[in-house]
Amino acid sequence: MLKAPRNALRPLLVMLVCWAAATAQAAKQARAPQGTSSREARDEAMRAIPYNQLDRHARIKVGAVLANTTIYRHLPSETIECDAALFVFLVEHPDLVVNMWEVLGVSDVELLRAGDHAFQASDKAGTRGHIEYLFDGPQVHVIYAEGTYTGSLLPRPVHGRCVILLRSNYLRAADGRPIVRSNIDAFVYLENVGVGVLAKTFQPLVTSSADHNFRETTRFLASVHRAAETNYAGMQRLAQQLTKIDDGDRREFADLTTQLAVRAALAETPSAANTAARPSTAGRPAPRLRKR
């Protein structure tokens, strides 16, 4: 059964379009390992961005945010059980994840594809923005977002830009189960926000909200993996209900969950599993870095 995020959780990428919007829903946070905003973590994250594999326009966007960062946050690492190919697919298709949440009735956020690597986002509560994947790789994703928050929290609209560095490692547990360990570094530039407002209003709530939402989002991806293994029919029905995504993406999602269901069934019969043994997507995805 899918464990959908609760507590008015915003999709991870939409939340980071403009961190101001996240403050409106940060009242209830679970106690958990905290992230950091240290200079050491920030410098390490900046070195990890694959600048030499970004095109000129992407480097300009990234450089502008990093040179004017208002808030930096290294979110706590999360470790989940999830097929590597499924994890990468869901990371690179946030519109599909948001459509799932809509079908499950837990979110009214809108995220629609606006190109091969771009999306338009709205949380219907004052935040609108544009998200662009500047670099896709199994182990590294660089995502750029910009947006505007207009609402009762502040007397005037706030425009923000951010760069998100997602790093993922694909491992196996002692029993062979696929494990994904991931972490996010977010660099945010908020325009026209005074130091006092930033210190008193934004940073405390935003940082705790980001930590919490990343944790809940990764747990949701893990629940998709579990449901694919244990509820084949239900996942196929869910795939057919995803009407706001590309038909090809919907078919690929259905195929991925079918493969997981088949492998799980074979694993229950050792002799069948041995006969059918072959390379699977549960390990590290094949390199397919794409630069823009």
mmCIF file of C-alpha atoms in Angstrom:
data_model
loop_
_atom_site.group_PDB
_atom_site.id
_atom_site.type_symbol
_atom_site.label_atom_id
_atom_site.label_comp_id
_atom_site.label_asym_id
_atom_site.label_seq_id
_atom_site.Cartn_x
_atom_site.Cartn_y
_atom_site.Cartn_z
ATOM 1 C CA MET A 1 0.000 0.000 0.000
ATOM 2 C CA LEU A 2 1.345 3.416 -0.938
ATOM 3 C CA LYS A 3 2.247 5.598 2.012
ATOM 4 C CA ALA A 4 1.465 9.071 0.772
ATOM 5 C CA PRO A 5 2.952 12.110 2.504
ATOM 6 C CA ARG A 6 0.670 13.857 4.972
ATOM 7 C CA ASN A 7 0.804 17.057 7.032
ATOM 8 C CA ALA A 8 0.240 19.212 3.943
ATOM 9 C CA LEU A 9 3.538 18.063 2.464
ATOM 10 C CA ARG A 10 4.618 19.882 -0.658
ATOM 11 C CA PRO A 11 6.517 18.015 -3.346
ATOM 12 C CA LEU A 12 10.223 18.421 -2.771
ATOM 13 C CA LEU A 13 11.014 20.270 -5.962
ATOM 14 C CA VAL A 14 7.979 22.540 -5.832
ATOM 15 C CA MET A 15 8.801 23.504 -2.264
ATOM 16 C CA LEU A 16 12.260 24.585 -3.307
ATOM 17 C CA VAL A 17 11.014 26.826 -6.124
ATOM 18 C CA CYS A 18 10.592 29.574 -3.562
ATOM 19 C CA TRP A 19 11.415 28.681 0.016
ATOM 20 C CA ALA A 20 9.169 31.401 1.314
ATOM 21 C CA ALA A 21 6.155 29.262 0.494
ATOM 22 C CA ALA A 22 7.374 26.459 2.724
ATOM 23 C CA THR A 23 7.165 28.614 5.835
ATOM 24 C CA ALA A 24 3.394 28.585 5.700
ATOM 25 C CA GLN A 25 3.311 24.845 6.387
ATOM 26 C CA ALA A 26 6.228 24.375 8.792
ATOM 27 C CA ALA A 27 4.264 24.462 12.033
ATOM 28 C CA LYS A 28 4.286 20.703 12.673
ATOM 29 C CA GLN A 29 7.699 19.101 12.268
ATOM 30 C CA ALA A 30 8.888 15.691 13.455
ATOM 31 C CA ARG A 31 12.079 15.434 15.492
ATOM 32 C CA ALA A 32 14.790 13.998 13.281
ATOM 33 C CA PRO A 33 18.474 14.386 12.403
ATOM 34 C CA GLN A 34 19.091 17.951 11.353
ATOM 35 C CA GLY A 35 20.787 19.327 8.292
ATOM 36 C CA THR A 36 23.465 21.983 8.311
ATOM 37 C CA SER A 37 24.180 25.372 6.813
ATOM 38 C CA SER A 38 27.892 25.336 7.627
ATOM 39 C CA ARG A 39 30.479 26.948 5.390
ATOM 40 C CA GLU A 40 32.372 23.656 5.189
ATOM 41 C CA ALA A 41 29.323 21.810 3.838
ATOM 42 C CA ARG A 42 28.590 24.650 1.432
ATOM 43 C CA ASP A 43 32.125 24.657 0.011
ATOM 44 C CA GLU A 44 32.080 20.869 -0.429
ATOM 45 C CA ALA A 45 28.754 21.030 -2.270
ATOM 46 C CA MET A 46 30.005 23.765 -4.586
ATOM 47 C CA ARG A 47 32.997 21.615 -5.506
ATOM 48 C CA ALA A 48 30.679 18.689 -6.275
ATOM 49 C CA ILE A 49 28.691 20.556 -8.946
ATOM 50 C CA PRO A 50 29.866 19.249 -12.373
ATOM 51 C CA TYR A 51 30.515 22.660 -13.941
ATOM 52 C CA ASN A 52 32.593 21.226 -16.780
ATOM 53 C CA GLN A 53 29.604 19.168 -17.902
ATOM 54 C CA LEU A 54 27.132 22.063 -17.906
ATOM 55 C CA ASP A 55 26.566 24.189 -20.974
ATOM 56 C CA ARG A 56 27.264 27.921 -20.912
ATOM 57 C CA HIS A 57 23.694 28.974 -20.118
ATOM 58 C CA ALA A 58 23.460 26.475 -17.268
ATOM 59 C CA ARG A 59 26.763 27.664 -15.818
ATOM 60 C CA ILE A 60 25.505 31.255 -15.873
ATOM 61 C CA LYS A 61 22.329 30.304 -13.991
ATOM 62 C CA VAL A 62 24.198 28.258 -11.406
ATOM 63 C CA GLY A 63 26.907 30.866 -10.966
ATOM 64 C CA ALA A 64 24.428 33.699 -10.403
ATOM 65 C CA VAL A 65 22.703 31.843 -7.565
ATOM 66 C CA LEU A 66 25.908 30.641 -5.929
ATOM 67 C CA ALA A 67 27.384 34.142 -6.026
ATOM 68 C CA ASN A 68 24.317 35.642 -4.322
ATOM 69 C CA THR A 69 23.135 32.851 -2.021
ATOM 70 C CA THR A 70 20.720 34.064 0.650
ATOM 71 C CA ILE A 71 20.140 30.675 2.291
ATOM 72 C CA TYR A 72 22.205 27.513 1.982
ATOM 73 C CA ARG A 73 21.086 24.150 3.351
ATOM 74 C CA HIS A 74 22.626 20.677 3.317
ATOM 75 C CA LEU A 75 19.737 18.339 4.078
ATOM 76 C CA PRO A 76 20.316 15.187 6.156
ATOM 77 C CA SER A 77 21.122 12.102 4.083
ATOM 78 C CA GLU A 78 18.229 9.695 3.621
ATOM 79 C CA THR A 79 18.568 5.937 3.102
ATOM 80 C CA ILE A 80 15.653 3.978 1.677
ATOM 81 C CA GLU A 81 14.931 0.641 0.054
ATOM 82 C CA CYS A 82 14.196 1.380 -3.581
ATOM 83 C CA ASP A 83 15.047 0.018 -7.001
ATOM 84 C CA ALA A 84 17.680 2.265 -8.551
ATOM 85 C CA ALA A 85 16.027 2.577 -11.971
ATOM 86 C CA LEU A 86 12.676 3.405 -10.359
ATOM 87 C CA PHE A 87 14.300 5.988 -8.083
ATOM 88 C CA VAL A 88 16.035 7.760 -10.977
ATOM 89 C CA PHE A 89 12.864 7.667 -13.082
ATOM 90 C CA LEU A 90 10.770 9.267 -10.324
ATOM 91 C CA VAL A 91 13.419 11.910 -9.592
ATOM 92 C CA GLU A 92 13.482 12.893 -13.259
ATOM 93 C CA HIS A 93 9.680 12.835 -13.601
ATOM 94 C CA PRO A 94 8.408 14.970 -10.708
ATOM 95 C CA ASP A 95 5.214 15.627 -12.653
ATOM 96 C CA LEU A 96 4.405 11.922 -12.364
ATOM 97 C CA VAL A 97 4.999 11.974 -8.600
ATOM 98 C CA VAL A 98 2.761 15.027 -8.201
ATOM 99 C CA ASN A 99 0.076 13.383 -10.358
ATOM 100 C CA MET A 100 0.232 10.331 -8.067
ATOM 101 C CA TRP A 101 -0.283 12.533 -5.031
ATOM 102 C CA GLU A 102 -3.253 14.172 -6.735
ATOM 103 C CA VAL A 103 -4.818 10.777 -7.513
ATOM 104 C CA LEU A 104 -4.233 9.696 -3.904
ATOM 105 C CA GLY A 105 -5.934 12.872 -2.717
ATOM 106 C CA VAL A 106 -3.073 14.235 -0.612
ATOM 107 C CA SER A 107 -1.952 17.273 -2.613
ATOM 108 C CA ASP A 108 -3.417 19.884 -4.931
ATOM 109 C CA VAL A 109 -0.031 21.145 -6.118
ATOM 110 C CA GLU A 110 0.194 21.464 -9.899
ATOM 111 C CA LEU A 111 3.351 20.510 -11.776
ATOM 112 C CA LEU A 112 3.145 20.307 -15.554
ATOM 113 C CA ARG A 113 5.822 19.512 -18.106
ATOM 114 C CA ALA A 114 6.994 22.533 -20.092
ATOM 115 C CA GLY A 115 9.672 20.893 -22.238
ATOM 116 C CA ASP A 116 12.024 17.941 -22.274
ATOM 117 C CA HIS A 117 13.679 18.915 -18.995
ATOM 118 C CA ALA A 118 11.425 21.682 -17.657
ATOM 119 C CA PHE A 119 8.260 22.057 -15.583
ATOM 120 C CA GLN A 120 5.841 24.785 -14.516
ATOM 121 C CA ALA A 121 4.793 24.645 -10.865
ATOM 122 C CA SER A 122 2.041 26.133 -8.716
ATOM 123 C CA ASP A 123 1.035 25.256 -5.171
ATOM 124 C CA LYS A 124 -2.257 27.199 -5.505
ATOM 125 C CA ALA A 125 -1.343 29.029 -2.308
ATOM 126 C CA GLY A 126 0.757 31.851 -3.668
ATOM 127 C CA THR A 127 3.806 30.112 -5.132
ATOM 128 C CA ARG A 128 4.393 29.846 -8.867
ATOM 129 C CA GLY A 129 7.605 28.913 -10.609
ATOM 130 C CA HIS A 130 9.658 27.219 -13.282
ATOM 131 C CA ILE A 131 11.898 24.173 -12.747
ATOM 132 C CA GLU A 132 14.660 23.069 -15.102
ATOM 133 C CA TYR A 133 16.940 20.039 -14.944
ATOM 134 C CA LEU A 134 20.370 21.311 -15.951
ATOM 135 C CA PHE A 135 22.160 17.995 -15.519
ATOM 136 C CA ASP A 136 20.777 14.457 -15.206
ATOM 137 C CA GLY A 137 22.885 11.509 -14.130
ATOM 138 C CA PRO A 138 22.167 8.458 -12.007
ATOM 139 C CA GLN A 139 24.352 9.764 -9.198
ATOM 140 C CA VAL A 140 24.166 13.532 -9.698
ATOM 141 C CA HIS A 141 21.278 15.830 -10.612
ATOM 142 C CA VAL A 142 21.572 19.603 -10.861
ATOM 143 C CA ILE A 143 18.209 21.355 -10.816
ATOM 144 C CA TYR A 144 17.496 25.057 -11.251
ATOM 145 C CA ALA A 145 14.272 26.679 -10.129
ATOM 146 C CA GLU A 146 12.910 30.184 -9.984
ATOM 147 C CA GLY A 147 9.584 31.422 -8.761
ATOM 148 C CA THR A 148 7.555 34.000 -6.908
ATOM 149 C CA TYR A 149 5.645 33.891 -3.638
ATOM 150 C CA THR A 150 2.665 36.203 -3.218
ATOM 151 C CA GLY A 151 0.657 35.822 -0.043
ATOM 152 C CA SER A 152 -0.264 37.032 3.408
ATOM 153 C CA LEU A 153 3.099 36.092 4.920
ATOM 154 C CA LEU A 154 4.763 39.163 3.405
ATOM 155 C CA PRO A 155 3.432 42.552 2.311
ATOM 156 C CA ARG A 156 4.928 42.260 -1.162
ATOM 157 C CA PRO A 157 5.832 39.457 -3.588
ATOM 158 C CA VAL A 158 9.197 37.753 -3.150
ATOM 159 C CA HIS A 159 11.085 36.367 -6.125
ATOM 160 C CA GLY A 160 13.528 33.541 -5.562
ATOM 161 C CA ARG A 161 15.974 31.388 -7.483
ATOM 162 C CA CYS A 162 17.678 28.231 -6.331
ATOM 163 C CA VAL A 163 20.109 25.538 -7.384
ATOM 164 C CA ILE A 164 19.543 22.026 -6.073
ATOM 165 C CA LEU A 165 22.311 19.432 -6.046
ATOM 166 C CA LEU A 166 20.974 15.901 -5.544
ATOM 167 C CA ARG A 167 23.560 13.171 -5.010
ATOM 168 C CA SER A 168 22.585 9.495 -4.849
ATOM 169 C CA ASN A 169 24.455 6.264 -4.169
ATOM 170 C CA TYR A 170 23.057 2.844 -5.072
ATOM 171 C CA LEU A 171 23.940 0.018 -2.699
ATOM 172 C CA ARG A 172 22.752 -3.421 -1.653
ATOM 173 C CA ALA A 173 21.815 -4.575 1.817
ATOM 174 C CA ALA A 174 23.309 -7.788 3.206
ATOM 175 C CA ASP A 175 20.270 -9.697 1.940
ATOM 176 C CA GLY A 176 20.607 -8.232 -1.553
ATOM 177 C CA ARG A 177 17.813 -5.686 -1.296
ATOM 178 C CA PRO A 178 18.428 -2.452 -3.268
ATOM 179 C CA ILE A 179 19.308 0.595 -1.185
ATOM 180 C CA VAL A 180 19.454 4.242 -2.233
ATOM 181 C CA ARG A 181 21.280 6.797 -0.112
ATOM 182 C CA SER A 182 20.730 10.379 -1.187
ATOM 183 C CA ASN A 183 21.250 13.917 -0.007
ATOM 184 C CA ILE A 184 20.425 17.404 -1.210
ATOM 185 C CA ASP A 185 22.285 20.690 -1.098
ATOM 186 C CA ALA A 186 20.147 23.744 -1.841
ATOM 187 C CA PHE A 187 21.433 27.221 -2.664
ATOM 188 C CA VAL A 188 18.684 29.847 -2.531
ATOM 189 C CA TYR A 189 18.743 33.479 -3.598
ATOM 190 C CA LEU A 190 15.781 35.533 -2.384
ATOM 191 C CA GLU A 191 15.463 38.997 -3.899
ATOM 192 C CA ASN A 192 14.351 42.064 -1.944
ATOM 193 C CA VAL A 193 14.304 40.336 1.436
ATOM 194 C CA GLY A 194 15.812 42.317 4.304
ATOM 195 C CA VAL A 195 18.263 40.741 6.722
ATOM 196 C CA GLY A 196 15.865 41.128 9.640
ATOM 197 C CA VAL A 197 12.974 39.491 7.805
ATOM 198 C CA LEU A 198 15.244 36.707 6.635
ATOM 199 C CA ALA A 199 16.575 35.967 10.122
ATOM 200 C CA LYS A 200 13.228 36.156 11.921
ATOM 201 C CA THR A 201 10.826 34.735 9.355
ATOM 202 C CA PHE A 202 12.445 32.677 6.649
ATOM 203 C CA GLN A 203 15.502 30.770 7.689
ATOM 204 C CA PRO A 204 14.340 28.982 10.895
ATOM 205 C CA LEU A 205 11.089 27.699 9.397
ATOM 206 C CA VAL A 206 12.398 27.059 5.916
ATOM 207 C CA THR A 207 15.365 24.945 6.971
ATOM 208 C CA SER A 208 13.336 22.681 9.260
ATOM 209 C CA SER A 209 10.594 22.376 6.643
ATOM 210 C CA ALA A 210 13.108 21.400 3.964
ATOM 211 C CA ASP A 211 14.624 18.681 6.166
ATOM 212 C CA HIS A 212 11.183 17.284 6.972
ATOM 213 C CA ASN A 213 9.861 17.388 3.416
ATOM 214 C CA PHE A 214 12.936 15.697 1.946
ATOM 215 C CA ARG A 215 12.579 12.900 4.484
ATOM 216 C CA GLU A 216 8.873 12.421 3.726
ATOM 217 C CA THR A 217 9.413 12.568 -0.039
ATOM 218 C CA THR A 218 12.110 9.878 -0.029
ATOM 219 C CA ARG A 219 9.892 7.696 2.150
ATOM 220 C CA PHE A 220 7.146 8.064 -0.415
ATOM 221 C CA LEU A 221 9.498 6.844 -3.151
ATOM 222 C CA ALA A 222 10.314 3.837 -0.963
ATOM 223 C CA SER A 223 6.604 3.112 -0.583
ATOM 224 C CA VAL A 224 6.200 3.154 -4.385
ATOM 225 C CA HIS A 225 8.929 0.492 -4.567
ATOM 226 C CA ARG A 226 7.205 -1.656 -1.934
ATOM 227 C CA ALA A 227 3.807 -1.298 -3.571
ATOM 228 C CA ALA A 228 5.246 -2.283 -6.952
ATOM 229 C CA GLU A 229 6.582 -5.504 -5.429
ATOM 230 C CA THR A 230 3.469 -6.421 -3.456
ATOM 231 C CA ASN A 231 0.483 -4.886 -5.246
ATOM 232 C CA TYR A 232 0.961 -5.310 -8.987
ATOM 233 C CA ALA A 233 -2.711 -4.872 -9.909
ATOM 234 C CA GLY A 234 -3.073 -1.767 -7.770
ATOM 235 C CA MET A 235 -0.007 -0.128 -9.272
ATOM 236 C CA GLN A 236 -1.213 -0.828 -12.802
ATOM 237 C CA ARG A 237 -4.558 0.779 -11.959
ATOM 238 C CA LEU A 238 -2.745 3.768 -10.487
ATOM 239 C CA ALA A 239 -0.645 4.139 -13.633
ATOM 240 C CA GLN A 240 -3.797 4.309 -15.756
ATOM 241 C CA GLN A 241 -5.139 7.113 -13.556
ATOM 242 C CA LEU A 242 -2.127 9.333 -14.200
ATOM 243 C CA THR A 243 -3.714 11.505 -16.860
ATOM 244 C CA LYS A 244 -1.584 14.647 -16.538
ATOM 245 C CA ILE A 245 1.657 13.139 -17.797
ATOM 246 C CA ASP A 246 3.026 12.039 -21.145
ATOM 247 C CA ASP A 247 1.684 8.690 -22.410
ATOM 248 C CA GLY A 248 5.205 7.390 -22.905
ATOM 249 C CA ASP A 249 6.149 8.257 -19.321
ATOM 250 C CA ARG A 250 3.036 6.500 -18.037
ATOM 251 C CA ARG A 251 3.905 3.353 -19.996
ATOM 252 C CA GLU A 252 7.500 3.424 -18.757
ATOM 253 C CA PHE A 253 6.316 3.751 -15.166
ATOM 254 C CA ALA A 254 3.952 0.803 -15.643
ATOM 255 C CA ASP A 255 6.777 -1.244 -17.185
ATOM 256 C CA LEU A 256 9.162 -0.454 -14.320
ATOM 257 C CA THR A 257 6.638 -1.484 -11.689
ATOM 258 C CA THR A 258 5.843 -4.648 -13.654
ATOM 259 C CA GLN A 259 9.526 -5.603 -13.677
ATOM 260 C CA LEU A 260 9.692 -5.144 -9.911
ATOM 261 C CA ALA A 261 6.597 -7.290 -9.398
ATOM 262 C CA VAL A 262 8.040 -10.074 -11.565
ATOM 263 C CA ARG A 263 11.380 -10.034 -9.769
ATOM 264 C CA ALA A 264 9.689 -10.076 -6.381
ATOM 265 C CA ALA A 265 7.579 -13.077 -7.416
ATOM 266 C CA LEU A 266 10.631 -14.932 -8.713
ATOM 267 C CA ALA A 267 12.531 -14.205 -5.516
ATOM 268 C CA GLU A 268 9.886 -16.095 -3.537
ATOM 269 C CA THR A 269 10.809 -19.269 -5.452
ATOM 270 C CA PRO A 270 14.581 -19.799 -5.116
ATOM 271 C CA SER A 271 14.824 -22.292 -7.976
ATOM 272 C CA ALA A 272 12.928 -19.990 -10.321
ATOM 273 C CA ALA A 273 14.981 -17.016 -9.221
ATOM 274 C CA ASN A 274 18.227 -18.877 -9.892
ATOM 275 C CA THR A 275 17.015 -19.953 -13.329
ATOM 276 C CA ALA A 276 15.999 -16.419 -14.173
ATOM 277 C CA ALA A 277 19.099 -14.797 -12.711
ATOM 278 C CA ARG A 278 20.321 -11.968 -14.897
ATOM 279 C CA PRO A 279 21.451 -8.350 -14.493
ATOM 280 C CA SER A 280 18.665 -6.237 -13.060
ATOM 281 C CA THR A 281 17.865 -2.592 -12.531
ATOM 282 C CA ALA A 282 18.090 -3.083 -8.778
ATOM 283 C CA GLY A 283 21.792 -2.320 -8.845
ATOM 284 C CA ARG A 284 23.468 0.844 -9.953
ATOM 285 C CA PRO A 285 21.878 2.307 -13.095
ATOM 286 C CA ALA A 286 23.959 2.269 -16.242
ATOM 287 C CA PRO A 287 25.724 5.609 -16.758
ATOM 288 C CA ARG A 288 23.661 7.866 -18.993
ATOM 289 C CA LEU A 289 24.766 11.336 -18.050
ATOM 290 C CA ARG A 290 23.042 14.041 -20.004
ATOM 291 C CA LYS A 291 24.267 17.594 -20.148
ATOM 292 C CA ARG A 292 22.368 20.592 -21.378
#
